[in-house]
mmCIF file with all atom_site columns, C-alpha atoms in Angstrom:
data_model
loop_
_atom_site.group_PDB
_atom_site.id
_atom_site.type_symbol
_atom_site.label_atom_id
_atom_site.label_alt_id
_atom_site.label_comp_id
_atom_site.label_asym_id
_atom_site.label_entity_id
_atom_site.label_seq_id
_atom_site.pdbx_PDB_ins_code
_atom_site.Cartn_x
_atom_site.Cartn_y
_atom_site.Cartn_z
_atom_site.occupancy
_atom_site.B_iso_or_equiv
_atom_site.pdbx_formal_charge
_atom_site.auth_seq_id
_atom_site.auth_comp_id
_atom_site.auth_asym_id
_atom_site.auth_atom_id
_atom_site.pdbx_PDB_model_num
ATOM 1   C CA . MET T 1 1   ? -13.324 -76.858 -44.561 1.00 41.00 ? 1170 MET T CA 1
ATOM 2   C CA . SER T 1 2   ? -10.850 -79.279 -46.078 1.00 44.00 ? 1171 SER T CA 1
ATOM 3   C CA . GLU T 1 3   ? -7.879  -80.782 -44.286 1.00 53.00 ? 1172 GLU T CA 1
ATOM 4   C CA . LYS T 1 4   ? -5.438  -78.645 -46.204 1.00 54.00 ? 1173 LYS T CA 1
ATOM 5   C CA . ASP T 1 5   ? -7.252  -75.534 -44.913 1.00 62.00 ? 1174 ASP T CA 1
ATOM 6   C CA . MET T 1 6   ? -7.142  -76.668 -41.295 1.00 70.00 ? 1175 MET T CA 1
ATOM 7   C CA . LYS T 1 7   ? -4.824  -74.655 -39.030 1.00 90.00 ? 1176 LYS T CA 1
ATOM 8   C CA . ALA T 1 8   ? -3.127  -76.295 -35.898 1.00 93.00 ? 1177 ALA T CA 1
ATOM 9   C CA . VAL T 1 9   ? -0.853  -75.116 -33.104 1.00 94.00 ? 1178 VAL T CA 1
ATOM 10  C CA . GLY T 1 10  ? 1.581   -77.532 -31.497 1.00 96.00 ? 1179 GLY T CA 1
ATOM 11  C CA . GLU T 1 11  ? 4.616   -79.738 -32.031 1.00 96.00 ? 1180 GLU T CA 1
ATOM 12  C CA . GLY T 1 12  ? 5.540   -83.319 -31.942 1.00 95.00 ? 1181 GLY T CA 1
ATOM 13  C CA . THR T 1 13  ? 2.574   -85.459 -31.110 1.00 94.00 ? 1182 THR T CA 1
ATOM 14  C CA . ILE T 1 14  ? 0.090   -82.868 -29.809 1.00 96.00 ? 1183 ILE T CA 1
ATOM 15  C CA . TRP T 1 15  ? -1.795  -80.171 -31.681 1.00 96.00 ? 1184 TRP T CA 1
ATOM 16  C CA . PHE T 1 16  ? -4.597  -77.816 -30.977 1.00 96.00 ? 1185 PHE T CA 1
ATOM 17  C CA . ILE T 1 17  ? -6.943  -77.582 -33.936 1.00 94.00 ? 1186 ILE T CA 1
ATOM 18  C CA . ALA T 1 18  ? -7.627  -73.845 -34.455 1.00 92.00 ? 1187 ALA T CA 1
ATOM 19  C CA . PRO T 1 19  ? -11.153 -72.436 -34.973 1.00 91.00 ? 1188 PRO T CA 1
ATOM 20  C CA . GLN T 1 20  ? -11.994 -71.176 -38.374 1.00 88.00 ? 1189 GLN T CA 1
ATOM 21  C CA . THR T 1 21  ? -11.908 -67.575 -37.047 1.00 88.00 ? 1190 THR T CA 1
ATOM 22  C CA . ASP T 1 22  ? -8.413  -68.046 -35.632 1.00 87.00 ? 1191 ASP T CA 1
ATOM 23  C CA . ASN T 1 23  ? -9.562  -66.593 -32.363 1.00 91.00 ? 1192 ASN T CA 1
ATOM 24  C CA . TRP T 1 24  ? -9.516  -69.086 -29.452 1.00 93.00 ? 1193 TRP T CA 1
ATOM 25  C CA . SER T 1 25  ? -11.857 -66.844 -27.482 1.00 92.00 ? 1194 SER T CA 1
ATOM 26  C CA . ASP T 1 26  ? -14.600 -67.587 -30.022 1.00 93.00 ? 1195 ASP T CA 1
ATOM 27  C CA . LEU T 1 27  ? -14.781 -71.121 -28.705 1.00 94.00 ? 1196 LEU T CA 1
ATOM 28  C CA . LEU T 1 28  ? -16.065 -69.840 -25.185 1.00 96.00 ? 1197 LEU T CA 1
ATOM 29  C CA . GLU T 1 29  ? -19.592 -69.381 -23.970 1.00 95.00 ? 1198 GLU T CA 1
ATOM 30  C CA . THR T 1 30  ? -20.772 -68.196 -20.499 1.00 93.00 ? 1199 THR T CA 1
ATOM 31  C CA . HIS T 1 31  ? -22.515 -70.909 -18.279 1.00 86.00 ? 1200 HIS T CA 1
ATOM 32  C CA . ASP T 1 32  ? -23.305 -70.446 -14.607 1.00 86.00 ? 1201 ASP T CA 1
ATOM 33  C CA . GLY T 1 33  ? -20.816 -67.506 -14.321 1.00 84.00 ? 1202 GLY T CA 1
ATOM 34  C CA . HIS T 1 34  ? -18.052 -69.566 -15.766 1.00 87.00 ? 1203 HIS T CA 1
ATOM 35  C CA . LEU T 1 35  ? -16.531 -69.374 -19.342 1.00 96.00 ? 1204 LEU T CA 1
ATOM 36  C CA . ARG T 1 36  ? -16.696 -72.791 -20.947 1.00 96.00 ? 1205 ARG T CA 1
ATOM 37  C CA . GLY T 1 37  ? -15.744 -74.089 -24.365 1.00 96.00 ? 1206 GLY T CA 1
ATOM 38  C CA . LYS T 1 38  ? -14.732 -77.063 -26.307 1.00 96.00 ? 1207 LYS T CA 1
ATOM 39  C CA . PHE T 1 39  ? -11.185 -77.054 -27.612 1.00 96.00 ? 1208 PHE T CA 1
ATOM 40  C CA . PRO T 1 40  ? -10.221 -79.948 -30.083 1.00 94.00 ? 1209 PRO T CA 1
ATOM 41  C CA . LEU T 1 41  ? -6.824  -81.635 -29.779 1.00 95.00 ? 1210 LEU T CA 1
ATOM 42  C CA . TRP T 1 42  ? -5.114  -84.085 -31.998 1.00 95.00 ? 1211 TRP T CA 1
ATOM 43  C CA . VAL T 1 43  ? -2.851  -86.565 -30.181 1.00 96.00 ? 1212 VAL T CA 1
ATOM 44  C CA . ASP T 1 44  ? -0.584  -88.735 -32.286 1.00 95.00 ? 1213 ASP T CA 1
ATOM 45  C CA . ALA T 1 45  ? 0.275   -90.997 -29.264 1.00 94.00 ? 1214 ALA T CA 1
ATOM 46  C CA . LYS T 1 46  ? -1.364  -93.661 -27.178 1.00 93.00 ? 1215 LYS T CA 1
ATOM 47  C CA . THR T 1 47  ? -1.380  -91.669 -23.877 1.00 94.00 ? 1216 THR T CA 1
ATOM 48  C CA . LEU T 1 48  ? -3.319  -88.665 -22.723 1.00 95.00 ? 1217 LEU T CA 1
ATOM 49  C CA . PRO T 1 49  ? -1.360  -85.402 -22.391 1.00 97.00 ? 1218 PRO T CA 1
ATOM 50  C CA . LYS T 1 50  ? -1.190  -83.536 -19.191 1.00 97.00 ? 1219 LYS T CA 1
ATOM 51  C CA . VAL T 1 51  ? -2.998  -80.266 -19.508 1.00 98.00 ? 1220 VAL T CA 1
ATOM 52  C CA . SER T 1 52  ? -2.453  -77.075 -17.314 1.00 97.00 ? 1221 SER T CA 1
ATOM 53  C CA . VAL T 1 53  ? -4.623  -73.984 -17.428 1.00 98.00 ? 1222 VAL T CA 1
ATOM 54  C CA . ARG T 1 54  ? -3.277  -70.902 -15.689 1.00 97.00 ? 1223 ARG T CA 1
ATOM 55  C CA . ARG T 1 55  ? -4.003  -67.230 -15.821 1.00 96.00 ? 1224 ARG T CA 1
ATOM 56  C CA . THR T 1 56  ? -1.158  -65.062 -17.148 1.00 95.00 ? 1225 THR T CA 1
ATOM 57  C CA . ASP T 1 57  ? -2.301  -61.474 -16.406 1.00 88.00 ? 1226 ASP T CA 1
ATOM 58  C CA . ASP T 1 58  ? -2.006  -59.693 -13.015 1.00 86.00 ? 1227 ASP T CA 1
ATOM 59  C CA . THR T 1 59  ? -4.541  -61.943 -11.222 1.00 86.00 ? 1228 THR T CA 1
ATOM 60  C CA . PRO T 1 60  ? -3.356  -65.373 -10.224 1.00 89.00 ? 1229 PRO T CA 1
ATOM 61  C CA . GLY T 1 61  ? -5.724  -68.265 -11.036 1.00 93.00 ? 1230 GLY T CA 1
ATOM 62  C CA . THR T 1 62  ? -6.169  -71.688 -12.560 1.00 96.00 ? 1231 THR T CA 1
ATOM 63  C CA . GLY T 1 63  ? -8.799  -73.122 -14.734 1.00 96.00 ? 1232 GLY T CA 1
ATOM 64  C CA . ARG T 1 64  ? -9.818  -76.705 -15.583 1.00 97.00 ? 1233 ARG T CA 1
ATOM 65  C CA . ALA T 1 65  ? -9.477  -78.926 -18.537 1.00 97.00 ? 1234 ALA T CA 1
ATOM 66  C CA . GLU T 1 66  ? -11.344 -82.171 -19.035 1.00 97.00 ? 1235 GLU T CA 1
ATOM 67  C CA . LEU T 1 67  ? -10.188 -84.629 -21.649 1.00 97.00 ? 1236 LEU T CA 1
ATOM 68  C CA . THR T 1 68  ? -12.855 -86.792 -23.299 1.00 94.00 ? 1237 THR T CA 1
ATOM 69  C CA . PRO T 1 69  ? -11.387 -89.495 -25.446 1.00 92.00 ? 1238 PRO T CA 1
ATOM 70  C CA . THR T 1 70  ? -13.638 -90.754 -28.351 1.00 93.00 ? 1239 THR T CA 1
ATOM 71  C CA . SER T 1 71  ? -14.595 -94.233 -28.889 1.00 94.00 ? 1240 SER T CA 1
ATOM 72  C CA . GLU T 1 72  ? -11.862 -94.605 -31.480 1.00 94.00 ? 1241 GLU T CA 1
ATOM 73  C CA . GLY T 1 73  ? -9.283  -93.954 -28.724 1.00 93.00 ? 1242 GLY T CA 1
ATOM 74  C CA . LEU T 1 74  ? -5.797  -92.621 -29.254 1.00 95.00 ? 1243 LEU T CA 1
ATOM 75  C CA . PRO T 1 75  ? -3.957  -91.750 -31.392 1.00 95.00 ? 1244 PRO T CA 1
ATOM 76  C CA . GLY T 1 76  ? -6.569  -89.452 -32.941 1.00 95.00 ? 1245 GLY T CA 1
ATOM 77  C CA . ALA T 1 77  ? -8.939  -86.669 -32.061 1.00 94.00 ? 1246 ALA T CA 1
ATOM 78  C CA . LEU T 1 78  ? -9.252  -85.804 -28.352 1.00 96.00 ? 1247 LEU T CA 1
ATOM 79  C CA . PRO T 1 79  ? -12.020 -83.467 -27.362 1.00 96.00 ? 1248 PRO T CA 1
ATOM 80  C CA . MET T 1 80  ? -11.226 -81.109 -24.400 1.00 97.00 ? 1249 MET T CA 1
ATOM 81  C CA . GLY T 1 81  ? -13.577 -79.134 -22.384 1.00 97.00 ? 1250 GLY T CA 1
ATOM 82  C CA . LEU T 1 82  ? -12.155 -75.918 -20.828 1.00 97.00 ? 1251 LEU T CA 1
ATOM 83  C CA . ASP T 1 83  ? -13.704 -74.290 -17.721 1.00 96.00 ? 1252 ASP T CA 1
ATOM 84  C CA . LEU T 1 84  ? -12.418 -70.792 -16.848 1.00 96.00 ? 1253 LEU T CA 1
ATOM 85  C CA . PRO T 1 85  ? -13.644 -69.177 -13.567 1.00 94.00 ? 1254 PRO T CA 1
ATOM 86  C CA . ASP T 1 86  ? -13.472 -65.677 -14.834 1.00 91.00 ? 1255 ASP T CA 1
ATOM 87  C CA . PRO T 1 87  ? -12.350 -63.370 -17.687 1.00 93.00 ? 1256 PRO T CA 1
ATOM 88  C CA . GLY T 1 88  ? -8.653  -62.795 -18.292 1.00 94.00 ? 1257 GLY T CA 1
ATOM 89  C CA . CYS T 1 89  ? -5.779  -63.978 -20.281 1.00 95.00 ? 1258 CYS T CA 1
ATOM 90  C CA . TRP T 1 90  ? -5.279  -67.776 -19.855 1.00 96.00 ? 1259 TRP T CA 1
ATOM 91  C CA . GLN T 1 91  ? -2.496  -70.075 -21.045 1.00 97.00 ? 1260 GLN T CA 1
ATOM 92  C CA . VAL T 1 92  ? -3.512  -73.659 -21.871 1.00 98.00 ? 1261 VAL T CA 1
ATOM 93  C CA . THR T 1 93  ? -0.638  -76.178 -22.272 1.00 98.00 ? 1262 THR T CA 1
ATOM 94  C CA . ALA T 1 94  ? -1.152  -79.827 -23.309 1.00 98.00 ? 1263 ALA T CA 1
ATOM 95  C CA . ALA T 1 95  ? 2.109   -81.729 -22.872 1.00 97.00 ? 1264 ALA T CA 1
ATOM 96  C CA . GLY T 1 96  ? 3.072   -85.282 -23.753 1.00 91.00 ? 1265 GLY T CA 1
ATOM 97  C CA . ARG T 1 97  ? 6.232   -87.369 -23.940 1.00 89.00 ? 1266 ARG T CA 1
ATOM 98  C CA . GLU T 1 98  ? 6.950   -86.014 -27.403 1.00 93.00 ? 1267 GLU T CA 1
ATOM 99  C CA . GLY T 1 99  ? 5.758   -82.566 -27.789 1.00 95.00 ? 1268 GLY T CA 1
ATOM 100 C CA . GLN T 1 100 ? 3.458   -79.965 -26.387 1.00 96.00 ? 1269 GLN T CA 1
ATOM 101 C CA . ALA T 1 101 ? 0.773   -77.535 -27.635 1.00 97.00 ? 1270 ALA T CA 1
ATOM 102 C CA . ARG T 1 102 ? 0.258   -74.143 -26.043 1.00 97.00 ? 1271 ARG T CA 1
ATOM 103 C CA . ILE T 1 103 ? -2.410  -71.485 -26.711 1.00 96.00 ? 1272 ILE T CA 1
ATOM 104 C CA . LEU T 1 104 ? -3.481  -68.132 -25.144 1.00 95.00 ? 1273 LEU T CA 1
ATOM 105 C CA . VAL T 1 105 ? -7.227  -67.547 -24.634 1.00 95.00 ? 1274 VAL T CA 1
ATOM 106 C CA . ASN T 1 106 ? -8.278  -63.956 -24.054 1.00 93.00 ? 1275 ASN T CA 1
ATOM 107 C CA . ALA T 1 107 ? -11.584 -64.582 -22.177 1.00 92.00 ? 1276 ALA T CA 1
ATOM 108 C CA . ARG T 1 108 ? -13.838 -61.630 -21.955 1.00 87.00 ? 1277 ARG T CA 1
#
């Protein structure tokens, strides 16, 4: 895939890089009863964004995001691991000083 074919969701200095299938759920796998996946971010700032993971359907809940900066540091690519306790519709928001990126993940 070339850079011009790459799709992203966000604004300002924070962007989620979309999967080739355009379906965020495709990035999830089941491990030990949890849904886990790697969601790539691009951060055009020198500070880590704050990430929240919350369930948006009828069952309240929160998930967990773990940011793992690369050896190149920021600004640049920022791998993020996502851990969801159970299936449902989840909103993942990465927010910084100059923008935010928000996606919905329908975990099944």
